[in-house]
XYZ file of C-alpha atoms in Angstrom:
339
model
C 4.209 4.935 20.774
C 2.863 1.459 19.998
C 1.335 2.772 16.804
C 4.684 4.129 15.650
C 6.372 0.831 16.514
C 3.777 -1.070 14.492
C 4.140 1.365 11.616
C 7.928 1.052 11.799
C 7.776 -2.756 11.736
C 5.327 -2.679 8.835
C 7.560 -0.318 6.879
C 10.553 -2.536 7.618
C 8.722 -5.647 6.430
C 7.634 -3.926 3.227
C 11.167 -2.681 2.590
C 12.580 -6.129 3.270
C 10.064 -7.744 0.961
C 10.911 -5.180 -1.729
C 14.634 -5.963 -1.410
C 14.019 -9.723 -1.599
C 11.800 -9.290 -4.654
C 14.366 -7.001 -6.254
C 17.165 -9.507 -5.566
C 15.210 -12.477 -6.932
C 14.184 -10.476 -9.992
C 17.788 -9.454 -10.540
C 19.039 -13.041 -10.270
C 16.387 -14.333 -12.656
C 17.027 -11.475 -15.093
C 20.781 -12.055 -14.983
C 20.299 -15.783 -15.635
C 17.944 -15.066 -18.531
C 20.382 -12.570 -20.020
C 23.251 -15.022 -19.673
C 21.225 -17.758 -21.344
C 20.201 -15.394 -24.127
C 23.823 -14.435 -24.765
C 24.880 -18.065 -24.744
C 22.230 -19.008 -27.286
C 23.043 -16.057 -29.576
C 26.755 -16.801 -29.487
C 28.315 -18.754 -32.329
C 28.479 -21.827 -30.132
C 27.853 -25.064 -31.977
C 28.482 -27.980 -29.686
C 26.667 -30.147 -32.246
C 29.608 -29.833 -34.632
C 31.670 -31.886 -32.229
C 35.204 -33.029 -33.036
C 36.361 -32.821 -36.639
C 36.823 -36.579 -36.980
C 35.204 -39.166 -39.191
C 32.846 -41.941 -38.071
C 35.701 -44.099 -36.803
C 37.334 -41.253 -34.904
C 40.133 -40.418 -37.355
C 40.789 -36.774 -36.578
C 42.993 -36.401 -39.677
C 40.244 -37.540 -42.057
C 38.707 -34.088 -42.506
C 42.078 -32.449 -43.033
C 42.963 -35.060 -45.650
C 39.700 -34.626 -47.552
C 39.982 -30.826 -47.451
C 43.582 -31.018 -48.637
C 42.491 -32.772 -51.817
C 40.115 -29.970 -52.850
C 41.067 -27.807 -55.818
C 41.503 -24.051 -55.544
C 38.100 -23.573 -57.189
C 36.407 -25.926 -54.719
C 38.020 -24.157 -51.777
C 36.926 -20.865 -53.303
C 33.282 -21.950 -53.234
C 33.687 -23.169 -49.636
C 35.173 -19.767 -48.779
C 32.194 -18.037 -50.394
C 29.758 -20.210 -48.399
C 31.567 -19.242 -45.208
C 31.866 -15.572 -46.146
C 28.147 -15.213 -46.888
C 27.321 -17.122 -43.698
C 29.406 -14.650 -41.726
C 27.809 -11.663 -43.484
C 24.397 -13.010 -42.533
C 25.627 -13.557 -38.949
C 24.814 -17.267 -39.126
C 26.653 -19.668 -36.829
C 29.287 -22.122 -38.117
C 26.721 -24.931 -37.981
C 24.948 -23.263 -40.943
C 28.194 -22.991 -42.911
C 28.889 -26.651 -42.242
C 25.461 -27.777 -43.448
C 25.907 -25.731 -46.636
C 29.416 -27.063 -47.294
C 28.271 -30.655 -46.795
C 25.300 -30.105 -49.099
C 27.463 -28.480 -51.757
C 30.070 -31.219 -51.585
C 27.519 -33.977 -51.952
C 25.438 -32.310 -54.647
C 28.190 -30.898 -56.887
C 31.592 -31.564 -55.283
C 31.618 -27.823 -54.555
C 31.503 -26.871 -58.214
C 29.073 -24.630 -60.086
C 27.490 -27.330 -62.239
C 25.864 -25.965 -65.402
C 23.788 -29.050 -66.225
C 21.479 -31.547 -64.545
C 21.347 -35.331 -64.582
C 18.830 -38.079 -65.298
C 17.205 -37.658 -61.871
C 17.024 -33.887 -62.198
C 17.669 -32.567 -65.713
C 16.654 -29.098 -64.503
C 19.122 -29.067 -61.583
C 21.795 -26.387 -61.607
C 24.561 -24.877 -59.516
C 26.363 -25.713 -56.308
C 23.336 -27.262 -54.610
C 21.685 -28.710 -57.731
C 18.573 -26.652 -57.101
C 15.816 -27.083 -59.684
C 14.684 -24.057 -61.668
C 11.310 -25.698 -62.445
C 10.485 -26.069 -58.761
C 10.601 -22.508 -57.492
C 14.244 -22.258 -56.417
C 14.928 -19.472 -58.901
C 15.627 -18.996 -62.570
C 18.331 -21.013 -64.306
C 20.558 -17.937 -64.410
C 20.027 -17.250 -60.721
C 20.892 -20.814 -59.715
C 24.155 -20.534 -61.643
C 25.071 -17.437 -59.612
C 26.939 -18.827 -56.564
C 25.996 -15.845 -54.395
C 22.298 -16.314 -55.154
C 22.444 -20.100 -54.644
C 24.246 -19.835 -51.292
C 21.830 -17.205 -50.010
C 18.914 -19.304 -51.203
C 20.266 -22.306 -49.298
C 20.563 -20.200 -46.142
C 17.083 -18.726 -46.675
C 15.542 -22.197 -46.689
C 17.759 -23.550 -43.900
C 16.908 -20.792 -41.457
C 13.179 -21.392 -41.904
C 13.454 -25.036 -40.851
C 12.219 -25.508 -37.248
C 15.008 -26.397 -34.796
C 17.669 -26.596 -37.507
C 20.306 -25.504 -35.014
C 19.646 -28.632 -32.956
C 20.179 -30.929 -35.960
C 23.284 -32.773 -37.033
C 24.713 -30.752 -39.980
C 23.959 -33.517 -42.473
C 20.370 -33.704 -41.283
C 20.050 -29.940 -41.691
C 21.440 -30.227 -45.224
C 18.945 -32.980 -46.000
C 16.096 -30.830 -44.682
C 16.984 -28.270 -47.338
C 17.878 -30.604 -50.210
C 15.343 -33.417 -49.566
C 17.577 -35.953 -51.278
C 16.641 -39.551 -52.016
C 19.843 -40.412 -50.118
C 19.361 -38.608 -46.791
C 22.470 -39.974 -45.063
C 24.845 -39.094 -47.898
C 25.740 -35.671 -46.459
C 27.209 -37.072 -43.254
C 30.355 -38.398 -44.933
C 31.533 -34.816 -45.512
C 31.125 -33.792 -41.860
C 34.800 -33.994 -40.918
C 35.935 -32.208 -44.085
C 33.416 -29.396 -43.617
C 34.470 -28.879 -40.011
C 38.111 -28.679 -41.098
C 37.201 -26.030 -43.687
C 35.397 -24.055 -40.988
C 38.586 -24.203 -38.967
C 41.012 -23.310 -41.775
C 39.095 -21.297 -44.377
C 36.682 -19.830 -41.850
C 39.519 -19.015 -39.430
C 37.659 -20.508 -36.473
C 40.216 -22.005 -34.102
C 37.606 -24.213 -32.461
C 34.818 -25.151 -34.898
C 32.445 -25.768 -31.999
C 32.936 -22.099 -31.088
C 31.861 -22.821 -27.511
C 33.597 -20.141 -25.503
C 36.980 -20.443 -27.233
C 36.856 -17.183 -29.173
C 38.069 -14.165 -27.269
C 34.739 -12.383 -27.315
C 32.935 -15.487 -26.058
C 35.423 -16.644 -23.450
C 33.417 -15.282 -20.546
C 30.128 -16.869 -21.624
C 29.102 -19.839 -19.518
C 25.868 -21.761 -19.888
C 23.770 -20.906 -16.829
C 23.467 -23.619 -14.197
C 20.350 -25.733 -14.083
C 18.313 -24.743 -11.034
C 16.693 -28.198 -10.986
C 19.963 -30.157 -11.049
C 20.266 -30.528 -7.267
C 16.784 -32.044 -6.998
C 17.429 -34.392 -9.901
C 20.735 -35.527 -8.399
C 19.130 -36.099 -4.992
C 16.393 -38.228 -6.561
C 18.893 -40.290 -8.554
C 21.043 -40.908 -5.487
C 18.014 -42.165 -3.570
C 17.735 -44.948 -6.155
C 21.256 -46.296 -5.579
C 21.287 -50.086 -5.259
C 17.987 -50.633 -7.070
C 18.075 -53.071 -9.990
C 18.398 -52.296 -13.656
C 15.082 -53.106 -15.327
C 14.784 -52.630 -19.078
C 11.961 -50.147 -19.653
C 11.820 -49.483 -15.907
C 10.421 -46.172 -14.666
C 10.642 -46.982 -10.955
C 10.092 -47.153 -8.164
C 11.294 -50.790 -8.087
C 13.951 -50.369 -10.764
C 14.989 -48.336 -13.798
C 16.798 -48.434 -17.084
C 19.230 -45.652 -17.983
C 16.778 -43.199 -19.528
C 14.001 -44.071 -17.102
C 16.217 -43.022 -14.199
C 17.075 -39.712 -15.890
C 13.447 -39.049 -16.791
C 12.133 -39.667 -13.282
C 14.999 -37.753 -11.646
C 14.201 -34.624 -13.627
C 10.463 -35.147 -13.304
C 10.976 -34.848 -9.543
C 12.401 -31.393 -10.258
C 9.497 -30.400 -12.497
C 11.182 -31.030 -15.856
C 9.656 -33.492 -18.328
C 12.189 -35.401 -20.432
C 11.439 -37.760 -23.322
C 11.551 -41.451 -22.501
C 14.529 -42.786 -24.478
C 18.184 -41.753 -24.350
C 18.456 -40.691 -28.002
C 15.510 -38.328 -27.557
C 16.833 -36.983 -24.249
C 19.897 -35.839 -26.189
C 17.668 -33.191 -27.801
C 15.910 -32.170 -24.577
C 18.039 -29.289 -23.348
C 20.929 -26.973 -24.147
C 24.052 -28.613 -25.532
C 27.561 -27.881 -24.346
C 30.928 -29.574 -24.898
C 31.021 -32.664 -22.720
C 34.235 -31.630 -21.009
C 32.380 -28.556 -19.705
C 29.664 -30.684 -18.069
C 28.475 -29.660 -14.611
C 26.616 -31.674 -11.933
C 23.194 -32.669 -13.208
C 24.089 -32.534 -16.899
C 23.358 -35.604 -19.001
C 26.182 -37.442 -20.749
C 25.682 -39.983 -23.521
C 27.324 -43.035 -25.042
C 26.879 -43.994 -28.705
C 28.203 -46.715 -30.982
C 29.211 -43.907 -33.384
C 29.902 -40.924 -31.169
C 29.657 -38.564 -34.160
C 26.091 -39.738 -34.843
C 23.461 -39.014 -32.148
C 21.108 -41.516 -33.790
C 23.343 -44.297 -32.398
C 23.062 -43.180 -28.748
C 22.364 -46.199 -26.538
C 23.055 -44.970 -22.992
C 22.592 -41.888 -20.837
C 23.944 -41.078 -17.388
C 23.994 -38.088 -15.043
C 27.247 -36.270 -14.415
C 27.915 -35.608 -10.716
C 31.123 -33.621 -11.004
C 34.607 -34.724 -9.976
C 34.657 -37.159 -12.920
C 31.824 -39.310 -11.580
C 28.444 -40.327 -13.009
C 25.356 -42.050 -11.634
C 23.693 -44.512 -13.965
C 21.458 -47.520 -14.467
C 23.978 -49.332 -16.594
C 22.847 -52.824 -17.600
C 21.170 -56.073 -16.595
C 22.514 -57.491 -13.342
C 24.229 -54.233 -12.332
C 22.456 -52.153 -9.653
C 22.183 -48.393 -9.993
C 25.571 -47.055 -8.979
C 28.095 -44.207 -9.077
C 31.286 -44.852 -11.015
C 34.377 -42.972 -12.223
C 33.915 -41.338 -15.618
C 36.273 -39.936 -18.231
C 35.306 -37.515 -20.975
C 37.605 -39.487 -23.277
C 35.907 -42.867 -22.891
C 35.571 -44.615 -26.249
C 31.842 -44.051 -26.835
C 31.308 -40.699 -25.104
C 29.322 -38.287 -27.306
C 31.146 -34.923 -27.555
C 28.138 -33.006 -26.254
C 26.489 -33.035 -22.850
C 22.918 -31.784 -22.381
C 21.549 -29.513 -19.668
C 17.803 -30.192 -19.226
C 15.517 -27.313 -18.435
C 17.856 -24.633 -19.781
């Protein structure tokens, strides 16, 4: 009798362990599948709002409205080929910005003093392996060639569109592409028929996709809250005091996630999502030019319920304060570390 009891208990334990393992495996698999779907979706939080550097949301519409029918036709071809290749709107935007800067979205048949052998929409050079002169004057070839090079650039989908364009073009004026950001986003919206150029869950077939929660967020939040009242120390990594990025770095380190040291680098250290979709534990950023991540100067941790915890500035202890997604310097993207 005792033997059968022992056997029964053993079988029960094994069955229980199997169910637990199966459940955990299922949860992990579901989270991985959700993350995979989210990353494959045409979600481009990095596009952000279609406004210029000073926040004029009508700037892009105004610039696009001044394009000729031929210029809009080339933009439409860039978008059409991008769609055929199943590339996300961020790729279309980089190509439109490059084409606008290099040729004003025209099929230029001649070069200039700097590049007498440059031809076509992107002023590609036929003496440098981009293709023959005839090929570069074929808009379809030139657009596909741009996309071929773009998609081979490491981490291009995490770049600002102008930076992605520069990585393809390698211009002597690397910041020149950024001034067409708002116009390109407006063309994505109007010519590309994308209601929300960020594409983050607004299209019908993506509406149910939600970026999976960060399993480490609770630990990071708990660590940050334990530092409340400690002083702001520039360059501080604790335990006596912290600066803004030092607090975020150490909070996530306590949860097993290594973040870069400075706020501008932490912006690239996770999955992006529109800031108004931020969840507890996500990082939110402030920048002097909220359309340009290179100007990020502050990072804080979102706690939910429109509150953040932060190491704000000299003389101000670490604290929790009310937070609005529409504050003047809030970057349009939040970042979820570890996802």
